[in-house]
Short mmCIF file of C-alpha atoms in Angstrom, two decimals:
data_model
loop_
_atom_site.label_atom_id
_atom_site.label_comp_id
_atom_site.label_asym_id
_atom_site.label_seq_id
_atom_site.Cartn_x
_atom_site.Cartn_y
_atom_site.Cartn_z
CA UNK A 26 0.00 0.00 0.00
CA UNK A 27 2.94 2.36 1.17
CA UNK A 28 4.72 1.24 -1.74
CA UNK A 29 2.21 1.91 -4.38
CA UNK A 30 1.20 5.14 -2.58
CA UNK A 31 5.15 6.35 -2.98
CA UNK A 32 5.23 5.19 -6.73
CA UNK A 33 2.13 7.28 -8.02
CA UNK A 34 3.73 9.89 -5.63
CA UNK A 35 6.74 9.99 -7.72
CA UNK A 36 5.29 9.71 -10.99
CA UNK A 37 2.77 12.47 -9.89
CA UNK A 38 5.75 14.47 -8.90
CA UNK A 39 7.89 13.56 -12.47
CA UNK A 40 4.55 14.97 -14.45
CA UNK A 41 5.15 18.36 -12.72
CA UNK A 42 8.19 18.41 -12.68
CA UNK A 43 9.30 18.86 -9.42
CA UNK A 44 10.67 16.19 -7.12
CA UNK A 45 10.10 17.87 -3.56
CA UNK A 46 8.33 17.50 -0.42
CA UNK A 47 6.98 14.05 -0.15
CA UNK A 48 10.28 12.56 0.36
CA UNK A 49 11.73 15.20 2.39
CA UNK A 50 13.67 13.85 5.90
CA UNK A 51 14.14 10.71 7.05
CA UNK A 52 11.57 8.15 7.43
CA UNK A 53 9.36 7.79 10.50
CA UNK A 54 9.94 4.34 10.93
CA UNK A 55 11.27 2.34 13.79
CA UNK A 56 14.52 -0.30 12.42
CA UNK A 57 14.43 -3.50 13.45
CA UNK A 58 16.84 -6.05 12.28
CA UNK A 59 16.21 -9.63 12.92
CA UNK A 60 13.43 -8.53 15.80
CA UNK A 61 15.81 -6.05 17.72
CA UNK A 62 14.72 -2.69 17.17
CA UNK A 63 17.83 -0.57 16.68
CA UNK A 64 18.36 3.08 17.96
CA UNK A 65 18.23 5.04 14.35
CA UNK A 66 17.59 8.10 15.64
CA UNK A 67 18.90 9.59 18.89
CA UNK A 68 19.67 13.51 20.33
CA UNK A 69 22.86 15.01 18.99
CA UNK A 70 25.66 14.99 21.23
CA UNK A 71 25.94 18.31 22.96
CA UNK A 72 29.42 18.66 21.33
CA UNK A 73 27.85 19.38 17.65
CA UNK A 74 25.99 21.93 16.85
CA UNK A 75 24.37 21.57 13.11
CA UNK A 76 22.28 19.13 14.08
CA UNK A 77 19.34 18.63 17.11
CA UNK A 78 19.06 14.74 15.99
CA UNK A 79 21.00 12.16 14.30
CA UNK A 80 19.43 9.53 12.14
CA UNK A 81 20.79 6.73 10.70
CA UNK A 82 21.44 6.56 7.22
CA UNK A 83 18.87 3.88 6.79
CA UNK A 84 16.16 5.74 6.73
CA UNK A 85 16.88 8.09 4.35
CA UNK A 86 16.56 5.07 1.75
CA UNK A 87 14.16 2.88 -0.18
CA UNK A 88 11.76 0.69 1.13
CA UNK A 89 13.19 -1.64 -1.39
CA UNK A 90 16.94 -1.09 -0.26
CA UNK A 91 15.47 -0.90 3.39
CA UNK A 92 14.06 -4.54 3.25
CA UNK A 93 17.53 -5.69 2.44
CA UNK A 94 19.06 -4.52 5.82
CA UNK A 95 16.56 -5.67 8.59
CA UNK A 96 16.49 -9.20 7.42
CA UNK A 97 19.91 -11.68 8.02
CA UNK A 98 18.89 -14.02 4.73
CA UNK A 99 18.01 -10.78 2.55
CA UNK A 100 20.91 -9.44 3.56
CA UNK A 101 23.62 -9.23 0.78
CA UNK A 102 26.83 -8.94 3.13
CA UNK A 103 26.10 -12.44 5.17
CA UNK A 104 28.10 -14.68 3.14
CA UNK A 105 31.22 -11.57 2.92
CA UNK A 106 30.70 -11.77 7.00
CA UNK A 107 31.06 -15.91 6.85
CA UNK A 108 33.95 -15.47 4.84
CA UNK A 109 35.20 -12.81 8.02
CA UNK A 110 34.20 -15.60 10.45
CA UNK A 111 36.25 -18.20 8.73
CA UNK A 112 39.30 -16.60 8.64
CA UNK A 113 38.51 -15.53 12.60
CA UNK A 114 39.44 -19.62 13.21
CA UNK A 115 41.91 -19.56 10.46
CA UNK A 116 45.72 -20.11 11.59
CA UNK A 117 48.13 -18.25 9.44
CA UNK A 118 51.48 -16.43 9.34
CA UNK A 119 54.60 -17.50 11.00
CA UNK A 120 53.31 -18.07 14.63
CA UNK A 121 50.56 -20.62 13.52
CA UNK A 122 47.97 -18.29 15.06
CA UNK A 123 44.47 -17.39 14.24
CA UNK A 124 42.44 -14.47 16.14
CA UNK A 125 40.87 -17.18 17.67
CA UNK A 126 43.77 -18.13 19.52
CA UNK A 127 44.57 -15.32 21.26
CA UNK A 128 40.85 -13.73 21.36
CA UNK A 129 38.71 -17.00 22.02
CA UNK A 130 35.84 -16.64 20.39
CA UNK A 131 34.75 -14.05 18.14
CA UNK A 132 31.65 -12.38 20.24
CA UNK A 133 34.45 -11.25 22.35
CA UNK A 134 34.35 -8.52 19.91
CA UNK A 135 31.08 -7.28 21.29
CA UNK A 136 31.34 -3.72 21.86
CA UNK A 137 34.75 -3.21 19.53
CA UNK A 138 32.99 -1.39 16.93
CA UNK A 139 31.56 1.13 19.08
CA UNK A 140 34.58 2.54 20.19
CA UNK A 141 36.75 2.37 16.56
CA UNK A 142 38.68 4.52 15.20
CA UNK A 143 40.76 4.76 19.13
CA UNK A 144 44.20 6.03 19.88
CA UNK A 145 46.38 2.90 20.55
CA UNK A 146 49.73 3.00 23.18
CA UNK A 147 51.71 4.79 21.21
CA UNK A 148 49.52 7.74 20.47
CA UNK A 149 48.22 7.10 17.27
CA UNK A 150 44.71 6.92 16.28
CA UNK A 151 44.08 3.99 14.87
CA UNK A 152 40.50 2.42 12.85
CA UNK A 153 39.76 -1.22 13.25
CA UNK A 154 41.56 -1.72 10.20
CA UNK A 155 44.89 -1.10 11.97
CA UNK A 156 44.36 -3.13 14.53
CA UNK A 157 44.05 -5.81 12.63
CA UNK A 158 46.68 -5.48 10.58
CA UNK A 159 48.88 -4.61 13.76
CA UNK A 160 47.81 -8.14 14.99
CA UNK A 161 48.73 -9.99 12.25
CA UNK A 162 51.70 -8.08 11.29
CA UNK A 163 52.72 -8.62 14.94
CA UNK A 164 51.42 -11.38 16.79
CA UNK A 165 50.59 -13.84 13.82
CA UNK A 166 54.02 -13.04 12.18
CA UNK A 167 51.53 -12.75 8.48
CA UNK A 168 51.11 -10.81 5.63
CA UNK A 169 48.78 -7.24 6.53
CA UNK A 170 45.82 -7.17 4.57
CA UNK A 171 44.97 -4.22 1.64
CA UNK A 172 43.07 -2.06 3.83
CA UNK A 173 40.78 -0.87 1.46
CA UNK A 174 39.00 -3.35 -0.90
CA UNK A 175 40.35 -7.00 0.14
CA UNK A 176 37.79 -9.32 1.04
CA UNK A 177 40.00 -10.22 3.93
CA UNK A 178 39.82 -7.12 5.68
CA UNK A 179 36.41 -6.41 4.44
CA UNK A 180 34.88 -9.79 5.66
CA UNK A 181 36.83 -9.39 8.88
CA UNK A 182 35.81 -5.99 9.83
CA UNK A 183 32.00 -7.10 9.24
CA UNK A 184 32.41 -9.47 11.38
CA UNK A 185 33.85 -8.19 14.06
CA UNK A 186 31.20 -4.82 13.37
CA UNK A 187 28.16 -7.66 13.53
CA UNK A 188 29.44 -8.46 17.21
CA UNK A 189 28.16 -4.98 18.16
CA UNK A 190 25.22 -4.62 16.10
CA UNK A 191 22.67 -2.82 18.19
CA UNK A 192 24.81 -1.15 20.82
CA UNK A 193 25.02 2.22 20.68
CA UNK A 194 28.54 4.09 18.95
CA UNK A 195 30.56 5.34 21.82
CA UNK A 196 33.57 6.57 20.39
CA UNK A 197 36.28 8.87 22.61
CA UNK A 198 36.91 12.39 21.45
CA UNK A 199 38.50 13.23 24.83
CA UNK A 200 41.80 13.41 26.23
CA UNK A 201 44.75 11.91 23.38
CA UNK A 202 41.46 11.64 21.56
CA UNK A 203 41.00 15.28 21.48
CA UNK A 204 43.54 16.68 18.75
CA UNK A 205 43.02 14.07 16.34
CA UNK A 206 38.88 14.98 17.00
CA UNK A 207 39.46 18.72 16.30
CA UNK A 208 41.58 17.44 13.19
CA UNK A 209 38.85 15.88 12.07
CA UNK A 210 36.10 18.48 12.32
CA UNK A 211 38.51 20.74 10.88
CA UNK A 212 38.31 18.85 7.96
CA UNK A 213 34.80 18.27 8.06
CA UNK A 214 34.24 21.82 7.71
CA UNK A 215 36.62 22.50 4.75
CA UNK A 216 35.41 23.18 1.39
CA UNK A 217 37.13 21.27 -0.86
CA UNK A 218 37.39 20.96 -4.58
CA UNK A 219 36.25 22.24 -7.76
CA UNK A 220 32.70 21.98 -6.61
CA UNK A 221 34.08 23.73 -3.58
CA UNK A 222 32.03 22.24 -1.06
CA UNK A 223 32.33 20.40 2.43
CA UNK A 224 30.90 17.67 4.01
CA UNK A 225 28.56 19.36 5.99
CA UNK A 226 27.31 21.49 2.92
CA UNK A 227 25.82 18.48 2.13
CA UNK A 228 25.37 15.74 5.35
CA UNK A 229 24.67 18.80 7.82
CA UNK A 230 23.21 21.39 6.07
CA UNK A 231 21.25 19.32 3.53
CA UNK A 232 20.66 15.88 4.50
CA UNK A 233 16.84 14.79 3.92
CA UNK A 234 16.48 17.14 0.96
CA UNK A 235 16.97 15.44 -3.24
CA UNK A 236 20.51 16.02 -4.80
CA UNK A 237 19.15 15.15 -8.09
CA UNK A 238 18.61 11.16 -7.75
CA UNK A 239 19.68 10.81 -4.21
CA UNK A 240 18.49 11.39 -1.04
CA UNK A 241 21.18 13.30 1.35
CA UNK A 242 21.46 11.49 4.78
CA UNK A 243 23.87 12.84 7.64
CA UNK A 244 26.76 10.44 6.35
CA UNK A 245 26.61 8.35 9.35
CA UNK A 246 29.17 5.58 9.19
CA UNK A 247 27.19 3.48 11.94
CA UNK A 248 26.72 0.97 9.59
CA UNK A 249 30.38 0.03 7.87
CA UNK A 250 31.62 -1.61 6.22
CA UNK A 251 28.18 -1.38 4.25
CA UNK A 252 26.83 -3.29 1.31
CA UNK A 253 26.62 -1.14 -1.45
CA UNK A 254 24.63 -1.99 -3.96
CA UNK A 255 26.35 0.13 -6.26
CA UNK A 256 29.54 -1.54 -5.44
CA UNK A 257 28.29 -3.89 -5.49
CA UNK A 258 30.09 -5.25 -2.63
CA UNK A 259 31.32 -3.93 0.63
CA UNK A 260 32.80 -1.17 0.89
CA UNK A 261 35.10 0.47 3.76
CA UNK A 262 34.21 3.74 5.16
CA UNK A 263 37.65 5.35 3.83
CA UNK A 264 36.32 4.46 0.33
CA UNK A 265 32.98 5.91 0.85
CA UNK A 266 35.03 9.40 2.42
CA UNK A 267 36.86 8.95 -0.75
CA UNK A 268 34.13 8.98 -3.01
CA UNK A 269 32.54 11.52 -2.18
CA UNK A 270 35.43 14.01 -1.88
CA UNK A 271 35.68 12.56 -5.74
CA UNK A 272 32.22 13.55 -6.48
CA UNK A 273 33.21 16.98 -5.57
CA UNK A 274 36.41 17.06 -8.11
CA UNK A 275 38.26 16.95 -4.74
CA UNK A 276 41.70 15.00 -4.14
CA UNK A 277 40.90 12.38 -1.47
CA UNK A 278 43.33 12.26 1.28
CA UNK A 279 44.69 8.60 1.27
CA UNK A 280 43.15 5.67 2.85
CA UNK A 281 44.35 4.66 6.06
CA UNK A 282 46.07 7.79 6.21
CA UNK A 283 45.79 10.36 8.97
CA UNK A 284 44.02 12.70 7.80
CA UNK A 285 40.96 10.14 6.70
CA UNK A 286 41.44 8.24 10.39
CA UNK A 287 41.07 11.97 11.94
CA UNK A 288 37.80 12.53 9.76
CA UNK A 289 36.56 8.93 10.51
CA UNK A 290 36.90 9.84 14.39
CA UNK A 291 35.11 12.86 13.81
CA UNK A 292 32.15 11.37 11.93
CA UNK A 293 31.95 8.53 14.22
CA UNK A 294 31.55 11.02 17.12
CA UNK A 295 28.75 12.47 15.21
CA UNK A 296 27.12 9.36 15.53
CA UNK A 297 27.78 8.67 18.85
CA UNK A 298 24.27 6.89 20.21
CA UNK A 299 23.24 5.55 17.09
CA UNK A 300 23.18 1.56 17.21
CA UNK A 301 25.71 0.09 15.18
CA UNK A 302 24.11 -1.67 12.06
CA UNK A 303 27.28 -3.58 10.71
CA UNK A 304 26.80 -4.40 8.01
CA UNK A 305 24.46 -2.18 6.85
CA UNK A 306 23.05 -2.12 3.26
CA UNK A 307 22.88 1.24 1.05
CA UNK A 308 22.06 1.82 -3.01
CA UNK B 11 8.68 35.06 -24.80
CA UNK B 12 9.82 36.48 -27.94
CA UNK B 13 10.10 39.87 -26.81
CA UNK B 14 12.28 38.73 -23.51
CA UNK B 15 14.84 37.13 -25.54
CA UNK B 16 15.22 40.21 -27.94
CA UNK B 17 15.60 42.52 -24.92
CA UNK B 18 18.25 39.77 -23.80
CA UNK B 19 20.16 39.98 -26.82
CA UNK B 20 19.49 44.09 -26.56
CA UNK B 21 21.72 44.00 -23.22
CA UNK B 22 24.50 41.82 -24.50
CA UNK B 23 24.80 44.00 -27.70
CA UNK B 24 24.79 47.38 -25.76
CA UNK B 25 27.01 46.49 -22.74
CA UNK B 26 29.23 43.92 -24.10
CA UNK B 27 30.38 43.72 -27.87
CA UNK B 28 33.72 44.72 -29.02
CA UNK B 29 35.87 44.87 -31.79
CA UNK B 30 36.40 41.14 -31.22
CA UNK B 31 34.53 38.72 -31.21
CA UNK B 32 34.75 34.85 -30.03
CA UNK B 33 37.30 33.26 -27.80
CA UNK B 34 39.94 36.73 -28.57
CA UNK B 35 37.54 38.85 -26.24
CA UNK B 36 37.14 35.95 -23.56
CA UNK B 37 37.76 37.21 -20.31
CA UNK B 38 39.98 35.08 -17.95
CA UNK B 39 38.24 34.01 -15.06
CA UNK B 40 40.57 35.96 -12.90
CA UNK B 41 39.65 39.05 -14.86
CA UNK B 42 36.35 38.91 -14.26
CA UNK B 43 35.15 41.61 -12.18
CA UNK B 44 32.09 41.48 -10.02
CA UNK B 45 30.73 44.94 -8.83
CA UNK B 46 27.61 45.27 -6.44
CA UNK B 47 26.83 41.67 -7.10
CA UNK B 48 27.01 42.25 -10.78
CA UNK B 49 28.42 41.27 -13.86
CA UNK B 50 27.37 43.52 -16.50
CA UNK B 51 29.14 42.53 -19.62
CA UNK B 52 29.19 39.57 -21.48
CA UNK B 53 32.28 36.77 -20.77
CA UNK B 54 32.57 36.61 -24.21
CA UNK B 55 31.31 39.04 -26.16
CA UNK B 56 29.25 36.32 -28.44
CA UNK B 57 25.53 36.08 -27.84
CA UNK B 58 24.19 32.94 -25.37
CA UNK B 59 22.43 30.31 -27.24
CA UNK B 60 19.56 29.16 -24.92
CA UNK B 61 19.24 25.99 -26.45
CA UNK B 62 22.87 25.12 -25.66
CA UNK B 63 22.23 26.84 -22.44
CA UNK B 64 19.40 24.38 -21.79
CA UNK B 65 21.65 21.49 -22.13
CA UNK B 66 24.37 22.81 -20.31
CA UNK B 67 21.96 23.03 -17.33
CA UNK B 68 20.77 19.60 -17.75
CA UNK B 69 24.08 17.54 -18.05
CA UNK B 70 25.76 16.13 -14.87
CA UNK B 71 29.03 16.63 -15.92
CA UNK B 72 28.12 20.47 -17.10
CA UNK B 73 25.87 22.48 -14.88
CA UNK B 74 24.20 19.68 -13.20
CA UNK B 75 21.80 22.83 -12.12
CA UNK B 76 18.87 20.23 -12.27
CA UNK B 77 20.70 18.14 -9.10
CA UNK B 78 19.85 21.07 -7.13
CA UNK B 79 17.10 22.83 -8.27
CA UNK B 80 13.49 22.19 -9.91
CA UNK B 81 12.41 23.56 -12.96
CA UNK B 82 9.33 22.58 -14.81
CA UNK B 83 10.49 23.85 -17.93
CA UNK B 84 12.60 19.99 -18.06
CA UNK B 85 9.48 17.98 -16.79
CA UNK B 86 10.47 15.75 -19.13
CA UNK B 87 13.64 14.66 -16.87
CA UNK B 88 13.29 12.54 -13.88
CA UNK B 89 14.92 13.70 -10.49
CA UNK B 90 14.59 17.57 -9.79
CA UNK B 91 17.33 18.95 -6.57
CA UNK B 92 15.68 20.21 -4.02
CA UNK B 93 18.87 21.92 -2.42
CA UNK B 94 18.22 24.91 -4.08
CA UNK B 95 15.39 26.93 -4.51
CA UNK B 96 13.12 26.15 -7.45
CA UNK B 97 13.93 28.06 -10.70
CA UNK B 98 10.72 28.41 -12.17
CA UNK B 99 10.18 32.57 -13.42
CA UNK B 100 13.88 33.05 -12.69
CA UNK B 101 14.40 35.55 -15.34
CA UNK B 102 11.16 37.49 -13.82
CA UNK B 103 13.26 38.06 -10.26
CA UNK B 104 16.76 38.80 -11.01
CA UNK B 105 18.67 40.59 -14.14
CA UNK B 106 20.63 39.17 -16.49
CA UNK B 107 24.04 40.92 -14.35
CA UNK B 108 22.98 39.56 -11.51
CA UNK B 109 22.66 35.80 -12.81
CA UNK B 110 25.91 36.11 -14.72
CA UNK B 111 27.51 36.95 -11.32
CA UNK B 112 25.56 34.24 -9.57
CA UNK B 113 26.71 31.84 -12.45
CA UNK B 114 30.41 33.27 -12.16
CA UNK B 115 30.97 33.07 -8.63
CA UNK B 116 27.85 32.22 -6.55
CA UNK B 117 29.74 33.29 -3.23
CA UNK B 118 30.22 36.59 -4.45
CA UNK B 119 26.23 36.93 -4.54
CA UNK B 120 24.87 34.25 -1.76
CA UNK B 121 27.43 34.59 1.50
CA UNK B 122 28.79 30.90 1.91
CA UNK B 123 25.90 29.28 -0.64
CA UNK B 124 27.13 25.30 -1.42
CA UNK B 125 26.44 26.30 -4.55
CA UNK B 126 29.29 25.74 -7.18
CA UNK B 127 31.00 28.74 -8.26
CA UNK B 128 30.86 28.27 -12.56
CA UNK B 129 33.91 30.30 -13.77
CA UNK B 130 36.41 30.92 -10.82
CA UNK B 131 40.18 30.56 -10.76
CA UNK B 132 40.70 26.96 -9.73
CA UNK B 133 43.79 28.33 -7.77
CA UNK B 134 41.39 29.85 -5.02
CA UNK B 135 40.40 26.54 -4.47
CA UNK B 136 41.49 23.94 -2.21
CA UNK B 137 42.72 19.66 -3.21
CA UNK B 138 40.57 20.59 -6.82
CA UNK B 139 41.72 16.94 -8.60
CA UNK B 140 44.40 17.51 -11.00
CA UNK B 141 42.26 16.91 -14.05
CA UNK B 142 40.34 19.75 -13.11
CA UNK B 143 42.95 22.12 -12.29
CA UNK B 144 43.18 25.04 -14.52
CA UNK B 145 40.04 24.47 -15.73
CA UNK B 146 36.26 26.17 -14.90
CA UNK B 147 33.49 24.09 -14.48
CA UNK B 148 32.02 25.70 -17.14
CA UNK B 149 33.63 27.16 -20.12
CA UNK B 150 32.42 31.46 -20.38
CA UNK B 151 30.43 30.72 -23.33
CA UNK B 152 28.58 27.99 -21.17
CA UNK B 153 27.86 30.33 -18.64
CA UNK B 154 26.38 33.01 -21.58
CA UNK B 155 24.61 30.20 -23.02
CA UNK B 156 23.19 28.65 -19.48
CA UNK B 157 22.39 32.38 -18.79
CA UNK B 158 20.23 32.98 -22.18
CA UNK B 159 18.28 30.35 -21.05
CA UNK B 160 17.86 31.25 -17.51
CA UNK B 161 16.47 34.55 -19.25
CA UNK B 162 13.97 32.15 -20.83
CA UNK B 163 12.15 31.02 -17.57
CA UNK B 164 9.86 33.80 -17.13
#
């Protein structure tokens, strides 16, 4: 009924000419994956000041797309997260280890996601992606995964993400947190290339309103890696930061690099109290 | 209709035409001067073609106007912005000056607007991707052509 209501809607719209209004903000539904109703929308955190609420990036899309998410089986990232899950048990590298046999098992990664990207001992902020690397690099004597787009480090960060799914993003911004935090909003902020725009010209100022065939969200990154239909695949949140600044005509900083890690901080904290949908599905 | 575009074409002729003609009386986009939020003479001294202009508008790797804004003169395309405000009876609120500034550096007329800024100096910009640097998003006789067709939408 919805759905037919929405598709006259738009083809009512088309024939005007003008596709506003109706699909304006996010959608006033509750998200519930596999029967537990996630927190989608929550107050802002009092330490940004675009926004009043924060709303997960879920509801900004179609019912079609939606259906995808809140169902395990529909879901087209499962079999990347088995794949993550596998090579959880899997030995490998000169020490003969596998995550397993240091971290038992894997839903002792509840709770993980929530707090990623973190500054590590030495002072660097580091995303999940690090850490893993830094494990296997260092305690499993193997190869580091391509951050980016392997289906290693894809499948493993999904996994670990689905150990959290539902609890809310809780990410420090405080103490060593705090310069790599201001780092990050400062980039936020910037206007970038030839399209000369910022992140928060569009995710801040304009999220809920049509940029031509899309509908802006805030750019939450509750949800990564996420399934992107488009993609194809999943996709890290570095290379969604980089598309974007693309889409602009804007050099991307590189992944993994610190300026993206300061940015991911930053637009984690933006999030902080949204549930963490790992792995989340987008067009 | 008719009479609109004629006194278009009467303002181009009487504020902008040289001696030269085509790309040899192109202004740079570092020459171009805005003054009280206007531009009053043409970019290039050769008259807009609206048709062109229309197109311009329309393509995503152009003007890409139409991922911001709504006009119901292209009901005929799916997906109409809605960042911007609609652009219906455009021509009917501002003067052709005023758009050509709008079109040639939209900060110069809206304080801080996200929208693009058509024939700028890529050098005033920050991490612009080398293919694009050096280059305007739009070439001056795009932005003539994109604004005789703004002057259209009455």
């Amino acid at each position: 009924m919805k759905k037919i209501f929405t598709a006259t809607a738009a083809t009512a719209l088309a024939a005007i000419g003008a596709a506003s209004a109706l699909v304006a903000g996010p959608a006033d539904i509750p998200l519930i994956i596999e029967g537990e109703e996630m927190i989608a929308r929550a107050p802002a955190p009092d330490y940004i000041d675009g926004v009043d609420t924060i709303y997960s990036g879920w509801l900004f899309r179609s019912e079609e797309t939606q259906a995808l998410e809140v169902d395990d089986f529909e879901n087209p990232a499962m079999p990347a997260v088995d794949y993550g899950l596998e090579l959880w048990e899997t030995a490998d590298g000169s020490e003969g280890k596998s995550c397993a046999s240091c971290h038992g098992d894997i839903s002792e990664m509840a709770g993980v996601r929530t707090v990623m990207p973190k500054v590590n001992e030495n002072g660097e902020l580091w995303a999940m992606e690090e850490y893993i690397n830094d494990c296997r690099v260092n305690r499993m004597g193997a190869e580091p995964w391509k951050r980016t787009k392997s289906p290693e480090m894809l499948g493993m960060t999904a996994a670990i993400g689905l150990q959290s799914r539902g609890m809310p993003m809780n990410v420090a911004i405080d103490g060593p947190a705090a310069p790599f935090w201001e780092q990050g909003r400062e980039l936020y902020y910037t206007r970038v290339g030839q399209l000369d725009m910022s992140c928060a010209n569009c995710h801040e100022d304009n999220y809920g309103n049509m940029i031509r065939a899309d509908h802006l969200s805030q750019g939450q990154i509750n949800g990564f890696p996420t399934y992107r239909l488009k993609w194809g695949g999943l996709g890290s949140i570095h290379r969604r930061f980089k598309g974007c600044m693309k889409n602009i005509r804007a050099e991307p900083y590189k992944p993994g690099g610190p300026e993206f890690t300061a940015l991911e901080l930053y637009v984690a904290s933006r999030g902080n109290g949204l549930s963490v949908e790992t792995p989340a599905v987008r067009n | 209709m008719k009479r609109s575009l004629i006194a278009a074409v009467a303002v181009c002729v009487g504020t902008s035409i040289g001696p030269g003609t085509a790309s040899a009386g192109t202004i740079a986009p570092a020459d171009v001067r805005i003054v009280d939020m206007m531009v009053a003479e043409s970019l290039t001294g050769v008259l807009g073609d609206p048709a062109n202009g229309r197109k311009v508008f329309a393509n995503r790797k152009k003007g890409n106007c139409l991922a911001c804004h709504a006009n119901s003169d292209m009901s005929e395309m799916l997906f109409h912005g809605e960042v911007g405000p609609p652009l219906d009876g455009v021509a009917e609120r501002y003067d052709e000056a005023f758009l050509r500034a709008l079109l040639v550096n939209s900060k110069a007329v809206f304080e801080g607007t996200i929208m693009p800024a058509f024939y700028v100096d890529s050098a005033t910009l920050n991490r612009v991707l080398p293919k694009f640097q050096g280059k305007t998003i739009l070439t001056a006789q795009e932005v003539e052509d994109v604004l005789a067709y703004l002057m259209t939408l009455k």
